[in-house]
Amino acid sequence: MAKIIGLPKLSPTMEEGTLAAWVKKEGDAVDIDDLLAEVETDKATMEFRSFDRGVLLKILVPAGETLAPDTPVAIIGKAGEDISALLAEVASQGSQASTQAAPAPAPAPASAPVPVNTPPAPMPAHASSAVHEMTQRAVRREGERVLSSPLVRRMAREHDIELRAVIGTGPKGRIIKRDVESFLASGAASAQAVSQSASRGARRGPEIVKASQMRKTIARRLTESKQTVPHFYLTIDVDAGPLWDARKKMNEALKKQERKVSLNDLIIKACAVALRRVPAVNASWAGDAIHYHQVVDISVAVSVPDGLMTPVVRDADVLGVLEINEKVRDLAKRAREKKLALDEMQNGTFSISNLGMYGIEEFAAVINPPEGALIAIGTVREEPVVKDGQVVPGRRMKMTLSCDHRVVDGAIGAQYLAALKKLIEAPLNMLL
Amino acid sequence: MRSIRYREAVREALLEEMDRDEAVFLMGEEVGHYQGAYKVSEGLLAQFGEKRVIDTPIAEAGFAGIGIGAAMTGLRPVIEFMTWNFSFVAFDQIISNAAKIYQMSGGKITVPIVFRGPNGAAKQVGAQHSHAVSPFYVSIPGIWVAIPSTPRDAKGLLKTAIRDDNPVVFLEGETLYNVKGDVPETDDDELIPFGKARIAREGDGCTIVAWGSPYYTALEAAEELAKDGIECEVVDPRTLRPLDIETIVESVKKTNRCVIVHEHWPYGGPGAEIADQVQRRAFDYLDAPIERVASLDLPMPYATNLETLVLPTVPRVVEAVRKATYAR
């Protein structure tokens, strides 16, 4: 009996997914756990595997579409089975599903939402071209295809114009000659305005870039956090000298192995140990309960080309600093390559965000729900400090704890920072 | 320059060439005593006699074949089809003999023959008598196809056709015989070369390629579009084989848009050929898909209101240009 296959929810937070590429094509035999397609979710490009055995009778949605979970995407059944009833069922849901699946996209002129019941793109008959198909899609996946006339493409080459920035006024948003001409006119005019530093220059509209899945996730989650989580912030200034020295000594010891740890690795360790000392901060609000976590899993904010990811260092309180270093390096590298597995990005209990390398003195970060707190690390400042009545050179560092007030009260947060300060100013205490 | 009618221009070409060269003769139905079904050969019988202005029975295959034979022996026949619709019964002579003999004789035998007559729809002459035949003949290597739009072109091109050593299909416009236009004086002996398009109107907004009767439709549309600030460049290829694609491509490179207007059916033919060549040669210059305005894809209806709908009209050309220039 043939059945309709819906787009699976590939992560708990997935509200929509983009069918990046079909791996199977119509007519292919499918076994349980066979890779059907690749789906770009809010987190990563995930594998969409089959729960069924049979033949892929029909692909209902071509690659490139963004859909809500459970939207019908394929029909699997026995070879030669009559699927007309199922197709009719899909068609009857079609208009409804498409409104759910493709929430009005940003008003980019080129992006008319395509209904989900569009006939699938014809699949090449020979197997080897499936790979070719995928690479082709991959090129386009970055953004929508820019429609432009051949003349416009030549003009773009000659004037070195990024066509993505040009608004097309032709059919389907095709960029035509007059669009490039007005773009050039406005560009030249504004350049001129700059050189003359005139107060008024030619103005032009914003460049419209379609938000990636990751961007949408960041937007959604952080808005949700800032709107629903009652944040408050505590800042503490600590003596970073001892930690600095500890790192130096460790790296001297590691020199023979040609390995190194970073200050950040030590901070992760210190924060994790401090969470054991003040476990009330290692907690989440759950509506009618508070979850006090029994593990210390630290989410580390990693900047990636078009956004930010928070891979998790599990059991950071018990890991050695070198282990933390290896873990973070591996996670960060794979985060940039978008190769993190879902469970490597989920279920942290506390977050660390470090902008010290940019010279940021202090900042207040947005909590990463459902975590109850996050610490923002500033840069290590070399400055004169007063020690025993004497002014001496010192190293200071500011840390700002963002707390979810539903879970962490001011005093608890302050206790945590005090505990952390102790560890940083006397790293040996971490061994206690 | 004086202004004469298209039919007079064709007649002058015949007269001058027959006068110049004894080998030239005219043969066809009603060309002699009746002075031509469209009065193109008026006075020629009286001037050149029955040996050189020959009335034939209604037997196109026969007299087309006789003409080809005569050409092979060194004469320069001009074979008139009363209309090109009747050439179909002589098609085998044209495609199998006229077009082939030069090549099949290893270049020993030339066939300097001109087949001429009115082409295209007239008013209510029915489906069988309304053909625009250029697609059939233009696809045959070994034959030139000329299709003059103006009296001057008709005269200059026919004189060239008669002097050419290759078979020429010469398509006169059935509805154009009364069109008046400037033609140089008789003693100018103007020859218009094959494969040289004429730019009838200059503009930088859109190139319109048109020939035969729709040439005038295109000019009228261009006038109308100019009122809206769209200056069209109208290019008349004058001969469809050889085709002066360079002039068309140069124009498209300037205007970045191309609309092709023709009376023949939309499937294939010179309209499609020009579209194909332009898209390949001027690909990087096109700002819009090439548009074509053709007769509708059906046998010509007899009813005059329907006939008007089938043929290319000014509004259809205007619409195509607006589409190509994204002017809505």
Coordinates of N, CA and C in Angstrom, one line a residue, chain A residues 89-221:
Chain A
E89 N -5.3 13.4 -3.0 CA -5.3 13.8 -1.6 C -4.3 14.9 -1.4
V90 N -3.1 14.7 -2.0 CA -2.0 15.7 -1.8 C -2.5 17.0 -2.5
A91 N -3.1 16.9 -3.7 CA -3.5 18.1 -4.4 C -4.5 18.9 -3.6
S92 N -5.4 18.1 -2.9 CA -6.5 18.8 -2.2 C -5.9 19.6 -0.9
Q93 N -4.8 19.0 -0.4 CA -4.1 19.7 0.7 C -3.2 20.8 0.2
G94 N -2.9 20.7 -1.1 CA -1.9 21.6 -1.6 C -1.9 23.0 -1.2
S95 N -3.1 23.7 -1.5 CA -3.1 25.1 -1.3 C -2.9 25.4 0.2
Q96 N -3.6 24.6 1.0 CA -3.5 24.8 2.4 C -2.0 24.7 2.9
A97 N -1.4 23.5 2.4 CA 0.0 23.3 2.8 C 0.9 24.4 2.4
S98 N 0.7 24.9 1.2 CA 1.6 25.9 0.7 C 1.6 27.2 1.5
T99 N 0.4 27.5 2.0 CA 0.4 28.7 2.8 C 1.2 28.5 4.1
Q100 N 1.0 27.2 4.7 CA 1.8 27.0 5.9 C 3.3 26.9 5.6
A101 N 3.5 26.2 4.4 CA 4.9 25.9 4.2 C 5.7 27.1 3.8
A102 N 5.2 28.0 3.1 CA 6.0 29.1 2.6 C 5.4 30.4 3.2
P103 N 5.6 30.7 4.4 CA 5.1 31.9 4.9 C 5.7 33.1 4.1
A104 N 4.9 34.0 3.9 CA 5.2 35.1 2.9 C 6.7 35.5 3.1
P105 N 7.5 35.2 2.1 CA 8.9 35.5 2.2 C 9.1 37.0 2.2
A106 N 10.3 37.4 2.6 CA 10.7 38.8 2.5 C 10.4 39.3 1.1
P107 N 9.9 40.6 1.0 CA 9.4 41.0 -0.3 C 10.5 41.2 -1.3
A108 N 11.4 40.2 -1.4 CA 12.4 40.3 -2.5 C 11.7 40.1 -3.8
P109 N 11.9 40.9 -4.8 CA 11.0 40.9 -5.9 C 11.1 39.6 -6.7
A110 N 12.3 38.9 -6.6 CA 12.5 37.7 -7.4 C 11.9 36.5 -6.8
S111 N 11.3 36.5 -5.6 CA 11.0 35.3 -4.9 C 9.5 35.1 -4.8
A112 N 8.9 34.8 -5.9 CA 7.5 34.4 -5.8 C 7.4 33.0 -5.2
P113 N 6.6 32.8 -4.2 CA 6.6 31.5 -3.5 C 6.0 30.5 -4.5
V114 N 6.6 29.4 -4.6 CA 6.1 28.3 -5.5 C 5.2 27.4 -4.7
P115 N 4.0 27.1 -5.1 CA 3.2 26.2 -4.4 C 3.8 24.8 -4.3
V116 N 3.5 24.1 -3.2 CA 4.1 22.8 -3.0 C 3.7 21.8 -4.0
N117 N 2.5 22.0 -4.6 CA 2.0 20.9 -5.5 C 2.5 21.2 -6.9
T118 N 3.6 22.0 -7.1 CA 4.2 22.2 -8.4 C 4.8 20.8 -8.8
P119 N 4.6 20.5 -10.1 CA 5.2 19.2 -10.5 C 6.7 19.2 -10.2
P120 N 7.2 18.0 -9.8 CA 8.6 18.0 -9.5 C 9.5 18.2 -10.7
A121 N 10.7 18.7 -10.5 CA 11.6 18.9 -11.6 C 11.9 17.5 -12.2
P122 N 12.0 17.5 -13.5 CA 12.3 16.1 -14.1 C 13.6 15.6 -13.6
M123 N 13.6 14.4 -13.2 CA 14.9 13.8 -12.7 C 15.6 13.1 -13.9
P124 N 16.9 13.3 -13.9 CA 17.7 12.6 -15.0 C 17.6 11.1 -14.8
A125 N 17.5 10.5 -16.0 CA 17.3 9.0 -15.9 C 18.5 8.3 -15.5
H126 N 19.7 8.7 -15.9 CA 20.9 7.9 -15.5 C 21.4 8.3 -14.1
A127 N 21.9 7.3 -13.5 CA 22.2 7.4 -12.0 C 23.3 8.4 -11.8
S128 N 24.3 8.4 -12.6 CA 25.5 9.3 -12.3 C 25.1 10.8 -12.2
S129 N 24.0 11.1 -12.9 CA 23.7 12.6 -13.0 C 23.0 13.0 -11.7
A130 N 22.6 12.1 -10.8 CA 22.1 12.5 -9.6 C 23.0 13.3 -8.8
V131 N 24.3 12.9 -8.9 CA 25.3 13.7 -8.2 C 25.4 15.1 -8.8
H132 N 25.4 15.1 -10.1 CA 25.5 16.3 -10.9 C 24.4 17.2 -10.5
E133 N 23.2 16.6 -10.4 CA 22.0 17.4 -10.0 C 22.2 18.0 -8.7
M134 N 22.8 17.3 -7.8 CA 23.0 17.8 -6.4 C 23.9 19.0 -6.4
T135 N 25.0 18.8 -7.1 CA 26.0 19.9 -7.1 C 25.4 21.2 -7.7
Q136 N 24.6 20.9 -8.8 CA 23.9 22.1 -9.4 C 23.0 22.8 -8.4
R137 N 22.2 22.0 -7.7 CA 21.3 22.6 -6.7 C 22.1 23.3 -5.6
A138 N 23.3 22.7 -5.3 CA 24.0 23.3 -4.2 C 24.5 24.7 -4.5
V139 N 24.8 24.9 -5.8 CA 25.3 26.2 -6.2 C 24.2 27.2 -6.0
R140 N 23.0 26.8 -6.4 CA 21.9 27.8 -6.3 C 21.4 27.9 -4.8
R141 N 21.7 27.0 -4.0 CA 21.1 26.9 -2.7 C 21.4 28.2 -1.9
E142 N 22.5 28.8 -2.2 CA 23.0 30.0 -1.4 C 21.9 31.1 -1.4
G143 N 21.2 31.2 -2.5 CA 20.1 32.2 -2.6 C 19.3 31.9 -3.9
E144 N 18.4 32.7 -4.1 CA 17.6 32.5 -5.3 C 18.4 32.8 -6.5
R145 N 18.0 32.1 -7.6 CA 18.6 32.4 -8.9 C 18.3 33.8 -9.3
V146 N 19.3 34.5 -9.8 CA 19.1 35.9 -10.2 C 18.7 35.8 -11.7
L147 N 17.5 36.3 -12.0 CA 17.1 36.3 -13.4 C 17.6 37.5 -14.1
S148 N 18.2 37.4 -15.2 CA 18.7 38.6 -15.9 C 18.9 38.3 -17.3
S149 N 18.8 39.3 -18.2 CA 18.9 39.1 -19.6 C 20.3 38.9 -19.9
P150 N 20.6 38.3 -21.1 CA 22.0 38.1 -21.5 C 22.8 39.4 -21.5
L151 N 22.1 40.4 -22.0 CA 22.7 41.8 -22.1 C 23.2 42.2 -20.7
V152 N 22.3 42.0 -19.8 CA 22.6 42.5 -18.4 C 23.7 41.7 -17.8
R153 N 23.8 40.4 -18.2 CA 25.0 39.7 -17.6 C 26.3 40.2 -18.2
R154 N 26.2 40.6 -19.5 CA 27.4 41.2 -20.1 C 27.7 42.5 -19.5
M155 N 26.7 43.3 -19.3 CA 26.9 44.7 -18.6 C 27.5 44.5 -17.2
A156 N 27.0 43.4 -16.5 CA 27.5 43.2 -15.2 C 29.0 42.8 -15.2
R157 N 29.4 42.0 -16.2 CA 30.8 41.7 -16.3 C 31.6 42.9 -16.6
E158 N 31.1 43.8 -17.5 CA 31.9 44.9 -17.9 C 32.0 45.9 -16.8
H159 N 31.0 46.1 -16.0 CA 31.0 47.1 -15.0 C 31.3 46.6 -13.6
D160 N 31.5 45.2 -13.6 CA 31.9 44.6 -12.3 C 30.8 44.8 -11.3
I161 N 29.5 44.5 -11.7 CA 28.4 44.7 -10.8 C 28.0 43.3 -10.2
E162 N 27.7 43.3 -9.0 CA 27.1 42.2 -8.3 C 25.6 42.3 -8.6
L163 N 25.1 41.4 -9.4 CA 23.7 41.5 -9.9 C 22.7 41.3 -8.7
R164 N 23.1 40.6 -7.7 CA 22.3 40.4 -6.6 C 21.8 41.7 -6.0
A165 N 22.6 42.7 -6.2 CA 22.2 44.0 -5.6 C 21.3 44.8 -6.5
V166 N 21.0 44.3 -7.7 CA 20.2 45.1 -8.6 C 18.8 44.6 -8.6
I167 N 17.9 45.5 -8.5 CA 16.5 45.1 -8.4 C 15.9 45.0 -9.8
G168 N 15.4 43.9 -10.2 CA 14.9 43.6 -11.5 C 13.4 44.0 -11.7
T169 N 13.1 44.7 -12.7 CA 11.7 45.1 -13.0 C 11.1 44.4 -14.1
G170 N 11.8 43.4 -14.7 CA 11.2 42.7 -15.8 C 10.3 41.6 -15.3
P171 N 9.8 40.7 -16.2 CA 8.9 39.7 -15.8 C 9.6 38.7 -14.8
K172 N 8.9 38.3 -13.8 CA 9.5 37.5 -12.7 C 10.7 38.1 -12.1
G173 N 10.8 39.4 -12.1 CA 11.9 40.1 -11.5 C 13.2 40.0 -12.3
R174 N 13.0 39.7 -13.6 CA 14.2 39.6 -14.4 C 14.9 41.0 -14.4
I175 N 16.2 41.0 -14.3 CA 17.0 42.2 -14.3 C 17.2 42.6 -15.8
I176 N 16.8 43.7 -16.2 CA 16.9 44.1 -17.6 C 17.7 45.4 -17.7
K177 N 18.0 45.7 -19.0 CA 18.9 46.8 -19.3 C 18.7 48.1 -18.4
R178 N 17.4 48.5 -18.4 CA 17.1 49.7 -17.7 C 17.4 49.6 -16.2
D179 N 17.3 48.4 -15.6 CA 17.6 48.3 -14.2 C 19.1 48.5 -13.9
V180 N 19.9 48.0 -14.8 CA 21.4 48.2 -14.7 C 21.7 49.6 -14.9
E181 N 21.1 50.2 -15.9 CA 21.4 51.6 -16.2 C 21.0 52.5 -15.0
S182 N 19.9 52.2 -14.4 CA 19.5 53.1 -13.2 C 20.4 52.8 -12.0
F183 N 20.8 51.5 -11.9 CA 21.7 51.1 -10.9 C 23.0 51.8 -11.0
L184 N 23.5 51.8 -12.3 CA 24.8 52.5 -12.5 C 24.7 54.0 -12.3
A185 N 23.6 54.5 -12.7 CA 23.4 56.0 -12.5 C 23.4 56.3 -11.0
S186 N 22.7 55.5 -10.3 CA 22.6 55.8 -8.8 C 24.0 55.6 -8.2
G187 N 24.7 54.5 -8.6 CA 26.0 54.2 -8.0 C 27.0 55.3 -8.3
A188 N 27.0 55.8 -9.6 CA 27.9 56.8 -10.0 C 27.6 58.1 -9.2
A189 N 26.3 58.3 -9.1 CA 25.9 59.6 -8.4 C 26.3 59.6 -7.0
S190 N 26.1 58.4 -6.3 CA 26.4 58.4 -4.9 C 28.0 58.4 -4.7
A191 N 28.7 57.8 -5.6 CA 30.2 57.8 -5.5 C 30.6 59.3 -5.6
Q192 N 30.0 59.9 -6.6 CA 30.3 61.4 -6.8 C 30.0 62.2 -5.5
A193 N 28.9 61.8 -4.9 CA 28.5 62.5 -3.7 C 29.5 62.4 -2.6
V194 N 30.0 61.1 -2.5 CA 31.0 60.9 -1.5 C 32.3 61.7 -1.7
S195 N 32.7 61.7 -3.0 CA 34.0 62.4 -3.3 C 33.9 63.9 -3.0
Q196 N 32.7 64.4 -3.3 CA 32.6 65.8 -3.0 C 32.1 66.1 -1.6
S197 N 32.0 65.0 -0.8 CA 31.4 65.1 0.5 C 30.3 66.0 0.6
A198 N 29.4 65.9 -0.4 CA 28.2 66.8 -0.4 C 27.2 66.2 0.6
S199 N 26.4 67.0 1.1 CA 25.5 66.6 2.1 C 24.4 65.7 1.6
R200 N 24.1 65.9 0.3 CA 23.1 65.0 -0.3 C 23.7 64.2 -1.4
G201 N 23.4 62.9 -1.5 CA 23.9 62.1 -2.6 C 22.7 61.4 -3.1
A202 N 22.9 60.7 -4.2 CA 21.8 59.9 -4.8 C 21.6 58.8 -3.8
R203 N 20.3 58.5 -3.6 CA 20.0 57.4 -2.6 C 19.6 56.2 -3.3
R204 N 19.8 55.1 -2.7 CA 19.3 53.9 -3.3 C 18.9 52.9 -2.3
G205 N 18.0 52.0 -2.7 CA 17.3 51.1 -1.8 C 18.3 50.1 -1.2
P206 N 17.9 49.4 -0.2 CA 18.8 48.4 0.4 C 19.0 47.2 -0.5
E207 N 20.1 46.6 -0.3 CA 20.4 45.3 -1.0 C 19.6 44.3 -0.2
I208 N 18.8 43.5 -1.0 CA 17.9 42.5 -0.3 C 18.5 41.1 -0.4
V209 N 18.9 40.6 0.7 CA 19.5 39.2 0.8 C 18.5 38.3 1.6
K210 N 18.1 37.3 0.9 CA 17.2 36.4 1.5 C 17.8 35.7 2.8
A211 N 17.1 35.7 3.9 CA 17.6 35.1 5.1 C 17.8 33.6 5.0
S212 N 19.0 33.2 5.4 CA 19.2 31.7 5.4 C 18.4 31.1 6.5
Q213 N 18.4 29.8 6.5 CA 17.7 29.1 7.6 C 18.3 29.4 8.9
M214 N 19.6 29.5 9.0 CA 20.3 29.8 10.2 C 19.9 31.2 10.7
R215 N 19.9 32.1 9.8 CA 19.6 33.5 10.1 C 18.2 33.6 10.7
K216 N 17.3 32.9 10.1 CA 15.9 32.9 10.6 C 15.8 32.3 12.0
T217 N 16.6 31.2 12.2 CA 16.6 30.6 13.5 C 17.2 31.5 14.6
I218 N 18.3 32.2 14.2 CA 18.9 33.1 15.2 C 17.8 34.2 15.5
A219 N 17.2 34.7 14.4 CA 16.2 35.8 14.6 C 15.1 35.4 15.5
R220 N 14.6 34.2 15.2 CA 13.4 33.7 16.0 C 13.8 33.4 17.4
R221 N 14.9 32.7 17.6 CA 15.2 32.2 19.0 C 15.6 33.4 19.9

